[in-house]
mmCIF file of C-alpha atoms in Angstrom:
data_model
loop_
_atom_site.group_PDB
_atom_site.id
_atom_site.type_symbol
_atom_site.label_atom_id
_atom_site.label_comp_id
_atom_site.label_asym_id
_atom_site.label_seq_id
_atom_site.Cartn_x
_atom_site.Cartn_y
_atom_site.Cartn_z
ATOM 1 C CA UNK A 1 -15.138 0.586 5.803
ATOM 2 C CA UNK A 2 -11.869 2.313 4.354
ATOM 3 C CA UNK A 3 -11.809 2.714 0.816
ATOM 4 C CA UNK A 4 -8.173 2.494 -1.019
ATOM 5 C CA UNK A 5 -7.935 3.109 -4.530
ATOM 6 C CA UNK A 6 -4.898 2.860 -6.883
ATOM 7 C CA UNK A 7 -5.515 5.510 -10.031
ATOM 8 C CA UNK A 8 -2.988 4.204 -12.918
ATOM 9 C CA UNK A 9 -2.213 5.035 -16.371
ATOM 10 C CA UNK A 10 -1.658 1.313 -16.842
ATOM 11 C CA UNK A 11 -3.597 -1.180 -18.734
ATOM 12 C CA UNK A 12 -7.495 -1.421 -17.424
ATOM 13 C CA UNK A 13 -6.781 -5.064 -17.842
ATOM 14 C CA UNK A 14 -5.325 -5.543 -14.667
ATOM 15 C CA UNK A 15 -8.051 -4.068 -12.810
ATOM 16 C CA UNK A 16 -8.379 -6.050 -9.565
ATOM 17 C CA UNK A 17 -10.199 -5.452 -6.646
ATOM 18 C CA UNK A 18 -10.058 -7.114 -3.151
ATOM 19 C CA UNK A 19 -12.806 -6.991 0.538
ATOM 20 C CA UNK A 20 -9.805 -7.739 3.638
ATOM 21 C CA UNK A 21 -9.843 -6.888 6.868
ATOM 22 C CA UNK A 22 -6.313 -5.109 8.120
ATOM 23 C CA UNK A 23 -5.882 -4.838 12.071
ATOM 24 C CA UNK A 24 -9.351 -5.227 12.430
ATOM 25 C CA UNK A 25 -10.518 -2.680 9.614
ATOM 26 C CA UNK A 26 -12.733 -3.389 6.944
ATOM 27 C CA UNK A 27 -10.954 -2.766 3.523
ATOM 28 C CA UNK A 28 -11.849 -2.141 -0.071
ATOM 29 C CA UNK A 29 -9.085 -2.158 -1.791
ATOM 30 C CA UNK A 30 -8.945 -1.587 -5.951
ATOM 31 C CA UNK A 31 -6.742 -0.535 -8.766
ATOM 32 C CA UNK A 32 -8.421 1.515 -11.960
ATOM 33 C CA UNK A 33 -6.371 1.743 -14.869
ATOM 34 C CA UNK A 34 -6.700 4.359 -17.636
ATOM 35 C CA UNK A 35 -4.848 3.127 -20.501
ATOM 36 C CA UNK A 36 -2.900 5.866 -20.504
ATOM 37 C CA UNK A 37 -5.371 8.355 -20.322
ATOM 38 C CA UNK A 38 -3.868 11.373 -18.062
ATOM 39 C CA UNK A 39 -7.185 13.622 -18.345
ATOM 40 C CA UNK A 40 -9.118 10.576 -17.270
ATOM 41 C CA UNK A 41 -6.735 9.679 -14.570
ATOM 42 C CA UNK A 42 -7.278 13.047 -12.899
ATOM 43 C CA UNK A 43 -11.380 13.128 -13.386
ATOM 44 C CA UNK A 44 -11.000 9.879 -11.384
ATOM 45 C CA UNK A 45 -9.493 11.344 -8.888
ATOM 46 C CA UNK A 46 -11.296 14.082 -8.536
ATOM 47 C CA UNK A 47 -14.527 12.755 -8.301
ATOM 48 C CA UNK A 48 -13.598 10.262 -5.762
ATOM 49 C CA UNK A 49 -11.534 12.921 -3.690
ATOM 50 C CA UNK A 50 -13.153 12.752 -0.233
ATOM 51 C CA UNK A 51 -15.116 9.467 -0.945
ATOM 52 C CA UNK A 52 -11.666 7.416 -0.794
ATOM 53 C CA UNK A 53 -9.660 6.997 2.711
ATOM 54 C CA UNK A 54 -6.386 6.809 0.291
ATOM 55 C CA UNK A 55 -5.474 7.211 -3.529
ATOM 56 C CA UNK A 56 -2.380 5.477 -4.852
ATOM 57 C CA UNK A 57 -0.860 6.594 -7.746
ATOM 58 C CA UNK A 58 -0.328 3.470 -10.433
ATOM 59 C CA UNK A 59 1.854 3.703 -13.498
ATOM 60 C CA UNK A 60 3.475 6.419 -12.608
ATOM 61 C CA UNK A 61 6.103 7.941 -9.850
ATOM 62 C CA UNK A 62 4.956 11.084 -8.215
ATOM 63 C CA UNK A 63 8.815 10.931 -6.894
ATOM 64 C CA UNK A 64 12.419 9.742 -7.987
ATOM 65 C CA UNK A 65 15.244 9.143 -5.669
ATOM 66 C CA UNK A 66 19.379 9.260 -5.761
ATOM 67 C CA UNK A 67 21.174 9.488 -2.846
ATOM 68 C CA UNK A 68 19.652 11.641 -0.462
ATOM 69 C CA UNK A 69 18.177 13.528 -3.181
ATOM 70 C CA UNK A 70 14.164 13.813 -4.258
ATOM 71 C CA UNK A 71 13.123 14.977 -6.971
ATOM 72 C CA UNK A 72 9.618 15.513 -8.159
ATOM 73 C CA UNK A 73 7.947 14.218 -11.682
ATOM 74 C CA UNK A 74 5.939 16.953 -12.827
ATOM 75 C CA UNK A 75 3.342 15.173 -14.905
ATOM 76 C CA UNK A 76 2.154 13.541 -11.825
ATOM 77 C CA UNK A 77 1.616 17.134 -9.901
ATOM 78 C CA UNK A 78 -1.234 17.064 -11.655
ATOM 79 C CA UNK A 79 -2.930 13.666 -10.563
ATOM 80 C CA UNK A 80 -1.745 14.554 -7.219
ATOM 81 C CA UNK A 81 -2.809 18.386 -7.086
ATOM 82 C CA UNK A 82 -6.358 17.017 -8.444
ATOM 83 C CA UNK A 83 -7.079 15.510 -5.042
ATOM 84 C CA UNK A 84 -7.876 18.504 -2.413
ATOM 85 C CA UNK A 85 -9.314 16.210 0.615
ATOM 86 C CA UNK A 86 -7.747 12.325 0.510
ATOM 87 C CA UNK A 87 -4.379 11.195 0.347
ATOM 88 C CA UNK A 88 -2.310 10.753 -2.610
ATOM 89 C CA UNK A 89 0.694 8.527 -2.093
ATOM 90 C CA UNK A 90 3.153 6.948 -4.918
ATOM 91 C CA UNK A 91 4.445 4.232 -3.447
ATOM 92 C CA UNK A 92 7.871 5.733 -2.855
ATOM 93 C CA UNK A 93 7.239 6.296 1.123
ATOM 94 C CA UNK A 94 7.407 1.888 1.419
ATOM 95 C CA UNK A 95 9.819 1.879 -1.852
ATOM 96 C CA UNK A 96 12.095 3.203 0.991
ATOM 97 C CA UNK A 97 11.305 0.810 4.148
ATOM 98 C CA UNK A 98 9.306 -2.590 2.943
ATOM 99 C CA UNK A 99 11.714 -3.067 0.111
ATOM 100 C CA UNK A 100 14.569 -2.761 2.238
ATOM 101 C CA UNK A 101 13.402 -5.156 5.417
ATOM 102 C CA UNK A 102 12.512 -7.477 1.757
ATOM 103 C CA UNK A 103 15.900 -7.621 1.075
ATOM 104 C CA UNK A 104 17.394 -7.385 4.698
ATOM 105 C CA UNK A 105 14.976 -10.707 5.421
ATOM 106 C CA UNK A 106 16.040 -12.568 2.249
ATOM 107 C CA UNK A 107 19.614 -12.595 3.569
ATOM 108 C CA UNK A 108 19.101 -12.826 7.007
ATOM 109 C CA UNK A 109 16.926 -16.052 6.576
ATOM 110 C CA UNK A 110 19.124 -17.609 3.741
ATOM 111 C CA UNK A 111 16.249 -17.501 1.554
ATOM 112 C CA UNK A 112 18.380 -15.945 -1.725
ATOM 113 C CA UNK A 113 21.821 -16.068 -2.057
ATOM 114 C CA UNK A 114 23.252 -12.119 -2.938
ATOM 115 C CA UNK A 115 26.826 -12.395 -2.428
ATOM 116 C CA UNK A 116 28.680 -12.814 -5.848
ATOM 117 C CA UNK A 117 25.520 -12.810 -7.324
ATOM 118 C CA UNK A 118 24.809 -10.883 -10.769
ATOM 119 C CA UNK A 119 21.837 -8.730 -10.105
ATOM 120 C CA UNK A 120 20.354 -6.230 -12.481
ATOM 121 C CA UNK A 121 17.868 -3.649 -10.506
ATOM 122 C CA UNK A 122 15.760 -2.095 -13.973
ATOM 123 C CA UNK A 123 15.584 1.476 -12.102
ATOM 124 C CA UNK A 124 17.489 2.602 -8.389
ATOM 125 C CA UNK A 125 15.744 5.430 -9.225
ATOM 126 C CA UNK A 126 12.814 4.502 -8.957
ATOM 127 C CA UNK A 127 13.623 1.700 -6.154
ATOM 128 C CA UNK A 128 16.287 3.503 -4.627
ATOM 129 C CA UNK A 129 15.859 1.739 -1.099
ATOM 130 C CA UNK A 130 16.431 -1.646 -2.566
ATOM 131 C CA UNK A 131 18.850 -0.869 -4.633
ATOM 132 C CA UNK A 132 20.927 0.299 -1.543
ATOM 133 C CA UNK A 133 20.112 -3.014 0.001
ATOM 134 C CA UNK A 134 20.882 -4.615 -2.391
ATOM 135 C CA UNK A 135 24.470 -3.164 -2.752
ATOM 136 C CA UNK A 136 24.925 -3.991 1.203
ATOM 137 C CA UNK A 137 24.558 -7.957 0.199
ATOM 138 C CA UNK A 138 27.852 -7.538 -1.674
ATOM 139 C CA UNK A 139 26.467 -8.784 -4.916
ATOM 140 C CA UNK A 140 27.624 -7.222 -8.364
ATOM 141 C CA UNK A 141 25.072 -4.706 -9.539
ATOM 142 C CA UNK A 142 24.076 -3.626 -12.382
ATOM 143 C CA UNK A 143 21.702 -0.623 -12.974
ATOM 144 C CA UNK A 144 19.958 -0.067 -16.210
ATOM 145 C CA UNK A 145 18.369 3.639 -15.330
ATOM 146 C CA UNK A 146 20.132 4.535 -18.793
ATOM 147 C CA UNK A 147 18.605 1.735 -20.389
ATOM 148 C CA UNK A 148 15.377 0.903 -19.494
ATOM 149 C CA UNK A 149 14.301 4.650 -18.540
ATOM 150 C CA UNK A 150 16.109 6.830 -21.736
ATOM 151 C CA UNK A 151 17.035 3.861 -24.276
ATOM 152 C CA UNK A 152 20.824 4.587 -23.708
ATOM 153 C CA UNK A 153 22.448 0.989 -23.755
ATOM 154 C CA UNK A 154 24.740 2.050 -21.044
ATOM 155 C CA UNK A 155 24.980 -0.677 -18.096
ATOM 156 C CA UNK A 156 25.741 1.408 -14.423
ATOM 157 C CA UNK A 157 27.240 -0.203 -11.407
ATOM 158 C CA UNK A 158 27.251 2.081 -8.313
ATOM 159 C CA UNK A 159 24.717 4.133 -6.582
ATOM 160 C CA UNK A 160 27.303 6.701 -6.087
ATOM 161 C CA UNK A 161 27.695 7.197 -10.294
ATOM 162 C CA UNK A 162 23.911 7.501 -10.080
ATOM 163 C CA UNK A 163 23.963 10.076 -8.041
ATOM 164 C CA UNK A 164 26.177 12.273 -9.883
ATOM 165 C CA UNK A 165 24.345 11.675 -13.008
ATOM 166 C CA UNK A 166 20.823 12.310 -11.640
ATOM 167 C CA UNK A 167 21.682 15.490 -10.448
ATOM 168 C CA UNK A 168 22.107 16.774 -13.898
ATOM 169 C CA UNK A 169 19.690 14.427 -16.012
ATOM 170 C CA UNK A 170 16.711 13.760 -13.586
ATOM 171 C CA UNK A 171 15.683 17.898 -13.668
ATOM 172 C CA UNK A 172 14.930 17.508 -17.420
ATOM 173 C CA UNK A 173 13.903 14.150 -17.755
ATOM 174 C CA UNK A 174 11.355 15.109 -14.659
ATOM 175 C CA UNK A 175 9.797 17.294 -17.218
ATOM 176 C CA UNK A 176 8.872 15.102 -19.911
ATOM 177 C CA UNK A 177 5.902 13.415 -20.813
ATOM 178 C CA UNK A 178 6.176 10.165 -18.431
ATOM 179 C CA UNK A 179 4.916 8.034 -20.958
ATOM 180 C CA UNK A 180 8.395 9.146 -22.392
ATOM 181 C CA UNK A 181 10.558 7.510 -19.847
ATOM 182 C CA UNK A 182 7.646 4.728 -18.881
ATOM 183 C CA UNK A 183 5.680 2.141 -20.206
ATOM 184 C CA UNK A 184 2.152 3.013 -19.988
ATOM 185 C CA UNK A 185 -0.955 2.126 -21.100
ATOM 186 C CA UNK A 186 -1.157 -0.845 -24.023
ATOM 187 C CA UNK A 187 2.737 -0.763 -24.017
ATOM 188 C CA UNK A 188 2.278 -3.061 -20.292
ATOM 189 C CA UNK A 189 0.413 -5.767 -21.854
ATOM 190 C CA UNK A 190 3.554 -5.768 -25.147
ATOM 191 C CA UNK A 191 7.281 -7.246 -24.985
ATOM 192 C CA UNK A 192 9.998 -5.480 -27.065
ATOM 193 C CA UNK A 193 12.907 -7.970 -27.733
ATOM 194 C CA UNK A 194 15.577 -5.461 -27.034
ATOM 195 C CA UNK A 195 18.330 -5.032 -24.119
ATOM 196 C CA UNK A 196 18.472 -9.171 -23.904
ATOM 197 C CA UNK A 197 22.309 -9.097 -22.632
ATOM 198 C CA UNK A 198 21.615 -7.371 -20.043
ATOM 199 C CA UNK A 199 19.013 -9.544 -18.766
ATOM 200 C CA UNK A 200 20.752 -12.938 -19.865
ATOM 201 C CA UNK A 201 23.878 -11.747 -17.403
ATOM 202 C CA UNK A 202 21.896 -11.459 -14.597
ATOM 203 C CA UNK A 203 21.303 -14.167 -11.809
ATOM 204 C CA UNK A 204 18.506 -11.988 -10.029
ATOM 205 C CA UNK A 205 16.716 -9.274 -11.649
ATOM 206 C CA UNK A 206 15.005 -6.787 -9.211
ATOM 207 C CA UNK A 207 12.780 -3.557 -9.809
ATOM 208 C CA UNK A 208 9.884 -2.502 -11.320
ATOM 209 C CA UNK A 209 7.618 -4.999 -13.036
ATOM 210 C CA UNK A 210 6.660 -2.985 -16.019
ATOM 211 C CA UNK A 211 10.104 -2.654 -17.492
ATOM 212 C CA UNK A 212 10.641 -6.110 -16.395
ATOM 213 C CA UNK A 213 7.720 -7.020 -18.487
ATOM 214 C CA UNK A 214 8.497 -4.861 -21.622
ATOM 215 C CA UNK A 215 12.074 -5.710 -22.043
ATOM 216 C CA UNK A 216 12.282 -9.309 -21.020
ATOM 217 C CA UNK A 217 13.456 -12.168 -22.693
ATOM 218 C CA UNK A 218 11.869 -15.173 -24.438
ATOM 219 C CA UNK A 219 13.932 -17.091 -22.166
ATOM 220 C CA UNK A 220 15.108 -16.799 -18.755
ATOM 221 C CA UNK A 221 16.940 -20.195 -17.160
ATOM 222 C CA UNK A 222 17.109 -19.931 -13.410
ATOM 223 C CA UNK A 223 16.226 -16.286 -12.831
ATOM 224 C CA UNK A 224 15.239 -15.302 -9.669
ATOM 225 C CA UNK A 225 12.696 -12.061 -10.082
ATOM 226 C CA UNK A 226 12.047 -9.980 -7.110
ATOM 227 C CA UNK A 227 9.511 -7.390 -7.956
ATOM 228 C CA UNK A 228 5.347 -6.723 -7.344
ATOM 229 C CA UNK A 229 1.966 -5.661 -9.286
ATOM 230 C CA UNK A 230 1.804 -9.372 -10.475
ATOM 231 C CA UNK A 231 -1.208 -10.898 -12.225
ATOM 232 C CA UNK A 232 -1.652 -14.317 -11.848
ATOM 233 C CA UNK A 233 -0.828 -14.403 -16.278
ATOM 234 C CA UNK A 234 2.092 -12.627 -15.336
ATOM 235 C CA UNK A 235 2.921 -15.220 -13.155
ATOM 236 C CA UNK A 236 2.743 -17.813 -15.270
ATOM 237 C CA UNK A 237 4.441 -16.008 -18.189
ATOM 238 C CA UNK A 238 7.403 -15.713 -16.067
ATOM 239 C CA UNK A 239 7.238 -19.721 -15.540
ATOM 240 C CA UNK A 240 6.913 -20.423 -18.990
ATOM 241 C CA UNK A 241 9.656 -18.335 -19.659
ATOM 242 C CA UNK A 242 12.619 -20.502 -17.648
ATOM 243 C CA UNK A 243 12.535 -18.391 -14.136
ATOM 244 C CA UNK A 244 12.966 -20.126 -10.950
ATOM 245 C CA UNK A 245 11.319 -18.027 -8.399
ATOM 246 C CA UNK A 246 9.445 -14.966 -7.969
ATOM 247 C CA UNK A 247 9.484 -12.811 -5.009
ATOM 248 C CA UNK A 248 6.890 -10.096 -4.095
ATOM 249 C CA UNK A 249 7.809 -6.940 -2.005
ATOM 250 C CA UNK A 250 4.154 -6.626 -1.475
ATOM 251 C CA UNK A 251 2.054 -9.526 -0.192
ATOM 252 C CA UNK A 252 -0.424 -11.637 -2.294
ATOM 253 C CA UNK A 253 -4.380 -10.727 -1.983
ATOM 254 C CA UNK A 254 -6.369 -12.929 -3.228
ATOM 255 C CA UNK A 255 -4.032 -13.996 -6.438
ATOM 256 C CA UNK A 256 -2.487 -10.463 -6.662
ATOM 257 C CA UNK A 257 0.556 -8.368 -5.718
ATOM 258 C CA UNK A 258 -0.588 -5.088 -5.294
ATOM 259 C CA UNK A 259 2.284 -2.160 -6.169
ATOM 260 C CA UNK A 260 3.822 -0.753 -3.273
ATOM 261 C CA UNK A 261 1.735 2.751 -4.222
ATOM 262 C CA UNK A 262 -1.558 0.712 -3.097
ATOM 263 C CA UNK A 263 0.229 -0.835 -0.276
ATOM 264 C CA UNK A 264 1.185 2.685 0.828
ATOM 265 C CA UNK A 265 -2.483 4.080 0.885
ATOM 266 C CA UNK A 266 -3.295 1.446 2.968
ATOM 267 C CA UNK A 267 -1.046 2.393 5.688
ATOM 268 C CA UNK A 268 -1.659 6.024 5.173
ATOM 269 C CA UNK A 269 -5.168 5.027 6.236
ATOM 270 C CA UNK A 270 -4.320 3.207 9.109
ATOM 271 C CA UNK A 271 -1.763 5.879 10.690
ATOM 272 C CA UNK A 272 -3.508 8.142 12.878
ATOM 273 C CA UNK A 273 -1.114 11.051 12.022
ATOM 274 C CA UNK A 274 -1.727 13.034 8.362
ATOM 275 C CA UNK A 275 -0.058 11.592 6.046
ATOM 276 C CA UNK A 276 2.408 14.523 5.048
ATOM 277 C CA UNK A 277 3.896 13.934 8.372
ATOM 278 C CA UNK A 278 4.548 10.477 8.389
ATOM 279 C CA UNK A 279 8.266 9.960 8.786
ATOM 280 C CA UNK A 280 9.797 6.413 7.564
ATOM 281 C CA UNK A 281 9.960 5.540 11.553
ATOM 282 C CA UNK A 282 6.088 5.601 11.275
ATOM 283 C CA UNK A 283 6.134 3.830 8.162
ATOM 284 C CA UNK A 284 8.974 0.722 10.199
ATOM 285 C CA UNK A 285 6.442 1.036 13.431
ATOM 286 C CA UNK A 286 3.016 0.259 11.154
ATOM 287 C CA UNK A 287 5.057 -2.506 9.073
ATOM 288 C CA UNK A 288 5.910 -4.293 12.358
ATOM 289 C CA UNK A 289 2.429 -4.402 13.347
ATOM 290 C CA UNK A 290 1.076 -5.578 9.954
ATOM 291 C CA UNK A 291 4.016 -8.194 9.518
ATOM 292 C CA UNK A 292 3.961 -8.244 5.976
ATOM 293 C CA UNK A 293 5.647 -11.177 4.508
ATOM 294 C CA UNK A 294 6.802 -11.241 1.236
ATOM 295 C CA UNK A 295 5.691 -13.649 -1.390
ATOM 296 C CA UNK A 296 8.014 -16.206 -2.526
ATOM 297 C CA UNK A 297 6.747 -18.641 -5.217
ATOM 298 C CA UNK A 298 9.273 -21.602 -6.711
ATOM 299 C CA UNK A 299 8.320 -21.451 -10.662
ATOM 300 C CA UNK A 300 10.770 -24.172 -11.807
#
């Protein structure tokens, strides 16, 4: 049986864990969080290196993209280098394929409407492949990198401005404490009422759940949210709150959306190649065969 495990600095309150069988392999697949703890993070991963068939890294982005640009977070080196024998994967290798087929197969089967649509993706950075799809669709974007990631109330509106500006903020804000630019911890399970506008102009609001979560309104009429690492509370928060339909990038098991870093180690751990070499062709060619859906759930 493979063994996939997500290491997070998120709440341990979302712990989950799932038995499912995956092109006819047996899977255990689980998410540990840490509250925040780094050094506890990385004795996790150490003393399951070997024992796991995949790690995922949770709460945190081993990697953030702009253009054709990667750079690398440096806090997470360390959860990564702590691992000498299995995988460690962020997330960002399906950030750049599922999310985009998501998006592509939302159009294509008139499931959303994009075009002339408000949407408001909480970090390209960080989901730089559907933020690009997005911006195909011809809707009006809105990126809150500035916001959300540095507190800088400053709305952007083209993947081409966040280029230039990630090529001379992302080197030092890749060397900060993450829990600087990130909610971690207790801070996932607690709303700040700040940054409302931005949210209230939106028709579709896209990205990572976490800032979602931290930042989001007391009310949102008719949002649709298109994100993943839902809870089944989460769910239902985002119900009570006025939204009309929640999409998942990442399938539902058993009641829960695992992130895309989970999702990741799972493929990792089918691909018969290692997993440094997988290119995102490998990544399209294993999606095809698993024919991951995404979840779409009417809320109101």
């Amino acid at each position: 049986m493979k063994h996939v495990m997500s290491v997070s600095l998120g709440s341990s309150k979302r712990n989950h864990k799932v038995e499912i069988n995956i092109l006819g392999e047996d899977f255990i697949i689980e998410r540990v969080g840490t509250d925040g703890d780094k050094k506890k993070a990385i004795e996790l991963i150490r003393e399951y290196d070997g024992r796991v068939s995949a790690f995922g890294l949770g709460g945190i982005d081993l990697y953030l993209w702009a253009g054709n640009r990667r750079y690398i977070i440096r806090d997470a080196l360390h959860f990564a280098n702590a691992a000498k024998i299995s995988p460690v994967v962020d997330g960002s290798g399906l950030k750049n394929t599922l999310e985009r087929r998501v998006i592509e197969y939302l159009q294509r089967e008139n499931l959303v409407e994009f075009r002339g649509k408000k949407v408001l993706v909480v970090s390209a950075t960080d989901r730089f492949g559907m933020a690009e799809a997005l911006e195909k669709t011809g809707a009006a974007m809105t990126y809150g990198d500035l916001i959300f990631a540095l507190g800088i109330p400053i709305p952007l509106h083209s993947l081409r401005t966040i280029d230039i500006l990630a090529r001379i903020i992302i080197p030092v804000v890749a060397r900060l404490p993450f829990e600087m630019i990130y909610p971690t911890g207790e801070k996932q399970e607690s709303t700040k009422s700040k940054y409302g506008r931005f949210f209230e102009e939106a028709d579709i609001i896209a990205g990572d759940f976490h800032y979602i979560k931290r930042y989001l309104p007391s009310k949102i009429p008719g949002k649709v949210i298109i994100t993943n690492t839902v809870t089944s509370e989460d769910v239902k928060m985002l119900a009570e709150r006025g939204a009309s339909m929640l999409i998942t990038t990442t399938p539902e098991l058993e009641g829960r959306s695992f992130g895309t870093n989970v999702m990741e180690a799972v493929l990792v751990s089918l691909s018969q190649k290692p997993y440094k070499e997988l290119t995102p062709r490998d990544y399209e060619e294993l999606l095809d065969k698993l024919a991951f859906l995404p979840r779409i759930e009417k809320l109101n």
